[in-house]
Amino acid sequence: DAGVIQSPRHEVTEMGQEVTLRCKPISGHNSLFWYRQTMMRGLELLIYFNNNVPIDDSGMPEDRFSAKMPNASFSTLKIQPSEPRDSAVYFCASSSDRGNQPQHFGDGTRLSIL
Amino acid sequence: AQSVTQLDSQVPVFEEAPVELRCNYSSSVSVYLFWYVQYPNQGLQLLLKYLSGSTLVKGINGFEAEFNKSQTSFHLRKPSVHISDTAEYFCAVSDQDINDYKLSFGAGTTVTVRA
């Protein structure tokens, strides 16, 4: 199995630009999670989907952030407009739809907003 | 809602020495427990999980953890570490609720193994 695939691995862009992060979950997994990791705040859950439907987006920082899952094999996290404080590593994870199943993480996107 | 406390933010240890990483959790319901490892510039990888049954759980790379319900703890141990065990370790918990798939993570423990 290819695992969770995220792209790009690195993104450097200027403040105010739109940023789109992409994720392909493991085939057959029903749940998909977006996390943000920073030194100050650690690992934060931003949003998660089950069967392509957003279940909990209470972790999304503000309206500049949006996430979609148009089908079972693809999700995006978009930031528009981006700000320097959005700089972080963003992880996508997927799991089968049971709480006792572990989440499988991608290698992350390291985002730098200048 | 659950919360996880990892009691040590940094643990330096010499190669071939034992290591223990402490994790305590709080929850109003029964939980599942996990330990993940994160190597530099990588995502999190599952080390081991406790779902039910035996309270001593063995994982990959020689790690094991013990679930203690009365103390609400899930400490991770390895009897002899290698340089390659240098990484950040995260304890995580999820509710045993069929409709809740979220994990709550601790702040992480950085293990640095020295020769």
PDB file of N, CA and C in Angstrom, chain A residues 43-97:
ATOM      1  N   LEU A  43       0.499  19.538  18.006  1.00  0.00           N
ATOM      2  CA  LEU A  43      -0.302  18.934  16.938  1.00  0.00           C
ATOM      3  C   LEU A  43      -1.769  19.276  17.184  1.00  0.00           C
ATOM      4  N   GLU A  44      -2.369  19.973  16.240  1.00  0.00           N
ATOM      5  CA  GLU A  44      -3.764  20.398  16.378  1.00  0.00           C
ATOM      6  C   GLU A  44      -4.614  19.770  15.275  1.00  0.00           C
ATOM      7  N   LEU A  45      -5.755  19.238  15.642  1.00  0.00           N
ATOM      8  CA  LEU A  45      -6.703  18.738  14.650  1.00  0.00           C
ATOM      9  C   LEU A  45      -7.481  19.915  14.078  1.00  0.00           C
ATOM     10  N   LEU A  46      -7.455  20.052  12.772  1.00  0.00           N
ATOM     11  CA  LEU A  46      -8.171  21.152  12.126  1.00  0.00           C
ATOM     12  C   LEU A  46      -9.587  20.739  11.746  1.00  0.00           C
ATOM     13  N   ILE A  47      -9.703  19.593  11.076  1.00  0.00           N
ATOM     14  CA  ILE A  47     -10.998  19.140  10.582  1.00  0.00           C
ATOM     15  C   ILE A  47     -10.908  17.651  10.306  1.00  0.00           C
ATOM     16  N   TYR A  48     -12.052  16.948  10.415  1.00  0.00           N
ATOM     17  CA  TYR A  48     -12.038  15.587   9.927  1.00  0.00           C
ATOM     18  C   TYR A  48     -13.326  15.247   9.204  1.00  0.00           C
ATOM     19  N   PHE A  49     -13.172  14.341   8.247  1.00  0.00           N
ATOM     20  CA  PHE A  49     -14.245  13.877   7.374  1.00  0.00           C
ATOM     21  C   PHE A  49     -14.507  12.394   7.644  1.00  0.00           C
ATOM     22  N   ASN A  50     -15.763  12.010   7.494  1.00  0.00           N
ATOM     23  CA  ASN A  50     -16.116  10.601   7.474  1.00  0.00           C
ATOM     24  C   ASN A  50     -17.013  10.364   6.270  1.00  0.00           C
ATOM     25  N   ASN A  51     -16.650   9.399   5.453  1.00  0.00           N
ATOM     26  CA  ASN A  51     -17.386   9.147   4.211  1.00  0.00           C
ATOM     27  C   ASN A  51     -17.582  10.423   3.393  1.00  0.00           C
ATOM     28  N   ASN A  52     -16.518  11.212   3.317  1.00  0.00           N
ATOM     29  CA  ASN A  52     -16.437  12.449   2.508  1.00  0.00           C
ATOM     30  C   ASN A  52     -17.217  13.622   3.088  1.00  0.00           C
ATOM     31  N   VAL A  53     -17.829  13.447   4.239  1.00  0.00           N
ATOM     32  CA  VAL A  53     -18.630  14.500   4.851  1.00  0.00           C
ATOM     33  C   VAL A  53     -17.859  15.110   6.019  1.00  0.00           C
ATOM     34  N   PRO A  54     -17.759  16.452   6.085  1.00  0.00           N
ATOM     35  CA  PRO A  54     -17.078  17.055   7.244  1.00  0.00           C
ATOM     36  C   PRO A  54     -17.874  16.820   8.518  1.00  0.00           C
ATOM     37  N   ILE A  55     -17.221  16.249   9.516  1.00  0.00           N
ATOM     38  CA  ILE A  55     -17.886  15.900  10.768  1.00  0.00           C
ATOM     39  C   ILE A  55     -17.621  16.942  11.848  1.00  0.00           C
ATOM     40  N   ASP A  56     -16.385  17.397  11.912  1.00  0.00           N
ATOM     41  CA  ASP A  56     -16.004  18.332  12.963  1.00  0.00           C
ATOM     42  C   ASP A  56     -14.958  19.283  12.401  1.00  0.00           C
ATOM     43  N   ASP A  57     -15.322  20.549  12.253  1.00  0.00           N
ATOM     44  CA  ASP A  57     -14.368  21.550  11.757  1.00  0.00           C
ATOM     45  C   ASP A  57     -14.076  22.592  12.828  1.00  0.00           C
ATOM     46  N   SER A  58     -14.292  22.233  14.080  1.00  0.00           N
ATOM     47  CA  SER A  58     -14.118  23.198  15.168  1.00  0.00           C
ATOM     48  C   SER A  58     -12.668  23.645  15.340  1.00  0.00           C
ATOM     49  N   GLY A  59     -11.742  22.901  14.786  1.00  0.00           N
ATOM     50  CA  GLY A  59     -10.338  23.271  14.886  1.00  0.00           C
ATOM     51  C   GLY A  59      -9.845  24.184  13.788  1.00  0.00           C
ATOM     52  N   MET A  60     -10.667  24.454  12.814  1.00  0.00           N
ATOM     53  CA  MET A  60     -10.256  25.357  11.723  1.00  0.00           C
ATOM     54  C   MET A  60     -10.098  26.755  12.306  1.00  0.00           C
ATOM     55  N   PRO A  61      -8.917  27.360  12.121  1.00  0.00           N
ATOM     56  CA  PRO A  61      -8.609  28.606  12.829  1.00  0.00           C
ATOM     57  C   PRO A  61      -9.566  29.757  12.507  1.00  0.00           C
ATOM     58  N   GLU A  62      -9.894  29.935  11.271  1.00  0.00           N
ATOM     59  CA  GLU A  62     -10.738  31.063  10.882  1.00  0.00           C
ATOM     60  C   GLU A  62     -11.215  30.847   9.453  1.00  0.00           C
ATOM     61  N   ASP A  63     -11.999  31.803   8.982  1.00  0.00           N
ATOM     62  CA  ASP A  63     -12.626  31.634   7.671  1.00  0.00           C
ATOM     63  C   ASP A  63     -11.633  31.584   6.517  1.00  0.00           C
ATOM     64  N   ARG A  64     -10.409  31.946   6.759  1.00  0.00           N
ATOM     65  CA  ARG A  64      -9.417  31.884   5.685  1.00  0.00           C
ATOM     66  C   ARG A  64      -9.091  30.437   5.325  1.00  0.00           C
ATOM     67  N   PHE A  65      -9.424  29.516   6.226  1.00  0.00           N
ATOM     68  CA  PHE A  65      -9.151  28.101   6.010  1.00  0.00           C
ATOM     69  C   PHE A  65     -10.426  27.395   5.537  1.00  0.00           C
ATOM     70  N   SER A  66     -10.264  26.547   4.528  1.00  0.00           N
ATOM     71  CA  SER A  66     -11.382  25.722   4.077  1.00  0.00           C
ATOM     72  C   SER A  66     -10.852  24.367   3.647  1.00  0.00           C
ATOM     73  N   ALA A  67     -11.674  23.345   3.772  1.00  0.00           N
ATOM     74  CA  ALA A  67     -11.270  21.992   3.376  1.00  0.00           C
ATOM     75  C   ALA A  67     -12.419  21.334   2.641  1.00  0.00           C
ATOM     76  N   LYS A  68     -12.045  20.511   1.667  1.00  0.00           N
ATOM     77  CA  LYS A  68     -13.039  19.782   0.893  1.00  0.00           C
ATOM     78  C   LYS A  68     -12.596  18.344   0.706  1.00  0.00           C
ATOM     79  N   MET A  69     -13.576  17.494   0.492  1.00  0.00           N
ATOM     80  CA  MET A  69     -13.292  16.104   0.140  1.00  0.00           C
ATOM     81  C   MET A  69     -14.304  15.707  -0.920  1.00  0.00           C
ATOM     82  N   PRO A  70     -14.008  15.985  -2.175  1.00  0.00           N
ATOM     83  CA  PRO A  70     -14.967  15.733  -3.245  1.00  0.00           C
ATOM     84  C   PRO A  70     -15.226  14.251  -3.512  1.00  0.00           C
ATOM     85  N   ASN A  71     -14.272  13.398  -3.152  1.00  0.00           N
ATOM     86  CA  ASN A  71     -14.470  11.951  -3.309  1.00  0.00           C
ATOM     87  C   ASN A  71     -13.597  11.216  -2.304  1.00  0.00           C
ATOM     88  N   ALA A  72     -13.719   9.919  -2.274  1.00  0.00           N
ATOM     89  CA  ALA A  72     -13.055   9.117  -1.237  1.00  0.00           C
ATOM     90  C   ALA A  72     -11.540   9.083  -1.370  1.00  0.00           C
ATOM     91  N   SER A  73     -11.011   9.549  -2.489  1.00  0.00           N
ATOM     92  CA  SER A  73      -9.571   9.414  -2.701  1.00  0.00           C
ATOM     93  C   SER A  73      -8.844  10.753  -2.773  1.00  0.00           C
ATOM     94  N   PHE A  74      -9.500  11.849  -2.367  1.00  0.00           N
ATOM     95  CA  PHE A  74      -8.841  13.131  -2.522  1.00  0.00           C
ATOM     96  C   PHE A  74      -9.440  14.167  -1.577  1.00  0.00           C
ATOM     97  N   SER A  75      -8.543  14.967  -0.970  1.00  0.00           N
ATOM     98  CA  SER A  75      -8.991  16.067  -0.126  1.00  0.00           C
ATOM     99  C   SER A  75      -8.037  17.238  -0.294  1.00  0.00           C
ATOM    100  N   THR A  76      -8.556  18.438  -0.104  1.00  0.00           N
ATOM    101  CA  THR A  76      -7.730  19.637  -0.152  1.00  0.00           C
ATOM    102  C   THR A  76      -7.954  20.483   1.089  1.00  0.00           C
ATOM    103  N   LEU A  77      -6.903  21.175   1.471  1.00  0.00           N
ATOM    104  CA  LEU A  77      -6.969  22.194   2.522  1.00  0.00           C
ATOM    105  C   LEU A  77      -6.473  23.484   1.891  1.00  0.00           C
ATOM    106  N   LYS A  78      -7.314  24.510   1.937  1.00  0.00           N
ATOM    107  CA  LYS A  78      -6.981  25.752   1.268  1.00  0.00           C
ATOM    108  C   LYS A  78      -6.887  26.890   2.282  1.00  0.00           C
ATOM    109  N   ILE A  79      -5.916  27.760   2.078  1.00  0.00           N
ATOM    110  CA  ILE A  79      -5.768  28.951   2.905  1.00  0.00           C
ATOM    111  C   ILE A  79      -5.775  30.151   1.962  1.00  0.00           C
ATOM    112  N   GLN A  80      -6.718  31.049   2.191  1.00  0.00           N
ATOM    113  CA  GLN A  80      -6.856  32.214   1.330  1.00  0.00           C
ATOM    114  C   GLN A  80      -7.478  33.373   2.096  1.00  0.00           C
ATOM    115  N   PRO A  81      -6.774  34.480   2.281  1.00  0.00           N
ATOM    116  CA  PRO A  81      -5.369  34.702   1.962  1.00  0.00           C
ATOM    117  C   PRO A  81      -4.455  34.154   3.051  1.00  0.00           C
ATOM    118  N   SER A  82      -3.260  33.780   2.678  1.00  0.00           N
ATOM    119  CA  SER A  82      -2.324  33.228   3.651  1.00  0.00           C
ATOM    120  C   SER A  82      -1.643  34.348   4.431  1.00  0.00           C
ATOM    121  N   GLU A  83      -1.236  34.009   5.674  1.00  0.00           N
ATOM    122  CA  GLU A  83      -0.531  34.948   6.551  1.00  0.00           C
ATOM    123  C   GLU A  83       0.699  34.258   7.138  1.00  0.00           C
ATOM    124  N   PRO A  84       1.707  35.015   7.540  1.00  0.00           N
ATOM    125  CA  PRO A  84       2.928  34.396   8.109  1.00  0.00           C
ATOM    126  C   PRO A  84       2.640  33.451   9.263  1.00  0.00           C
ATOM    127  N   ARG A  85       1.634  33.740  10.078  1.00  0.00           N
ATOM    128  CA  ARG A  85       1.332  32.870  11.224  1.00  0.00           C
ATOM    129  C   ARG A  85       0.743  31.518  10.807  1.00  0.00           C
ATOM    130  N   ASP A  86       0.451  31.352   9.526  1.00  0.00           N
ATOM    131  CA  ASP A  86      -0.011  30.054   9.039  1.00  0.00           C
ATOM    132  C   ASP A  86       1.156  29.096   8.773  1.00  0.00           C
ATOM    133  N   SER A  87       2.371  29.598   8.876  1.00  0.00           N
ATOM    134  CA  SER A  87       3.552  28.751   8.647  1.00  0.00           C
ATOM    135  C   SER A  87       3.569  27.610   9.659  1.00  0.00           C
ATOM    136  N   ALA A  88       3.665  26.392   9.154  1.00  0.00           N
ATOM    137  CA  ALA A  88       3.574  25.194   9.993  1.00  0.00           C
ATOM    138  C   ALA A  88       3.794  23.976   9.102  1.00  0.00           C
ATOM    139  N   VAL A  89       3.771  22.812   9.725  1.00  0.00           N
ATOM    140  CA  VAL A  89       3.714  21.561   8.959  1.00  0.00           C
ATOM    141  C   VAL A  89       2.278  21.058   9.040  1.00  0.00           C
ATOM    142  N   TYR A  90       1.697  20.784   7.903  1.00  0.00           N
ATOM    143  CA  TYR A  90       0.324  20.315   7.824  1.00  0.00           C
ATOM    144  C   TYR A  90       0.323  18.837   7.468  1.00  0.00           C
ATOM    145  N   PHE A  91      -0.353  18.049   8.295  1.00  0.00           N
ATOM    146  CA  PHE A  91      -0.427  16.608   8.076  1.00  0.00           C
ATOM    147  C   PHE A  91      -1.841  16.194   7.717  1.00  0.00           C
ATOM    148  N   CYS A  92      -1.908  15.220   6.854  1.00  0.00           N
ATOM    149  CA  CYS A  92      -3.152  14.540   6.549  1.00  0.00           C
ATOM    150  C   CYS A  92      -3.018  13.113   7.083  1.00  0.00           C
ATOM    151  N   ALA A  93      -4.101  12.573   7.621  1.00  0.00           N
ATOM    152  CA  ALA A  93      -4.107  11.200   8.117  1.00  0.00           C
ATOM    153  C   ALA A  93      -5.420  10.546   7.715  1.00  0.00           C
ATOM    154  N   SER A  94      -5.402   9.228   7.600  1.00  0.00           N
ATOM    155  CA  SER A  94      -6.644   8.525   7.300  1.00  0.00           C
ATOM    156  C   SER A  94      -6.748   7.277   8.164  1.00  0.00           C
ATOM    157  N   SER A  95      -7.970   6.807   8.337  1.00  0.00           N
ATOM    158  CA  SER A  95      -8.198   5.581   9.095  1.00  0.00           C
ATOM    159  C   SER A  95      -9.512   4.961   8.626  1.00  0.00           C
ATOM    160  N   SER A  96      -9.712   3.686   8.983  1.00  0.00           N
ATOM    161  CA  SER A  96     -11.023   3.095   8.753  1.00  0.00           C
ATOM    162  C   SER A  96     -11.959   3.668   9.807  1.00  0.00           C
ATOM    163  N   ASP A  97     -13.258   3.572   9.590  1.00  0.00           N
ATOM    164  CA  ASP A  97     -14.185   4.363  10.398  1.00  0.00           C
ATOM    165  C   ASP A  97     -14.551   3.694  11.716  1.00  0.00           C
TER     166      ASP A  97
END
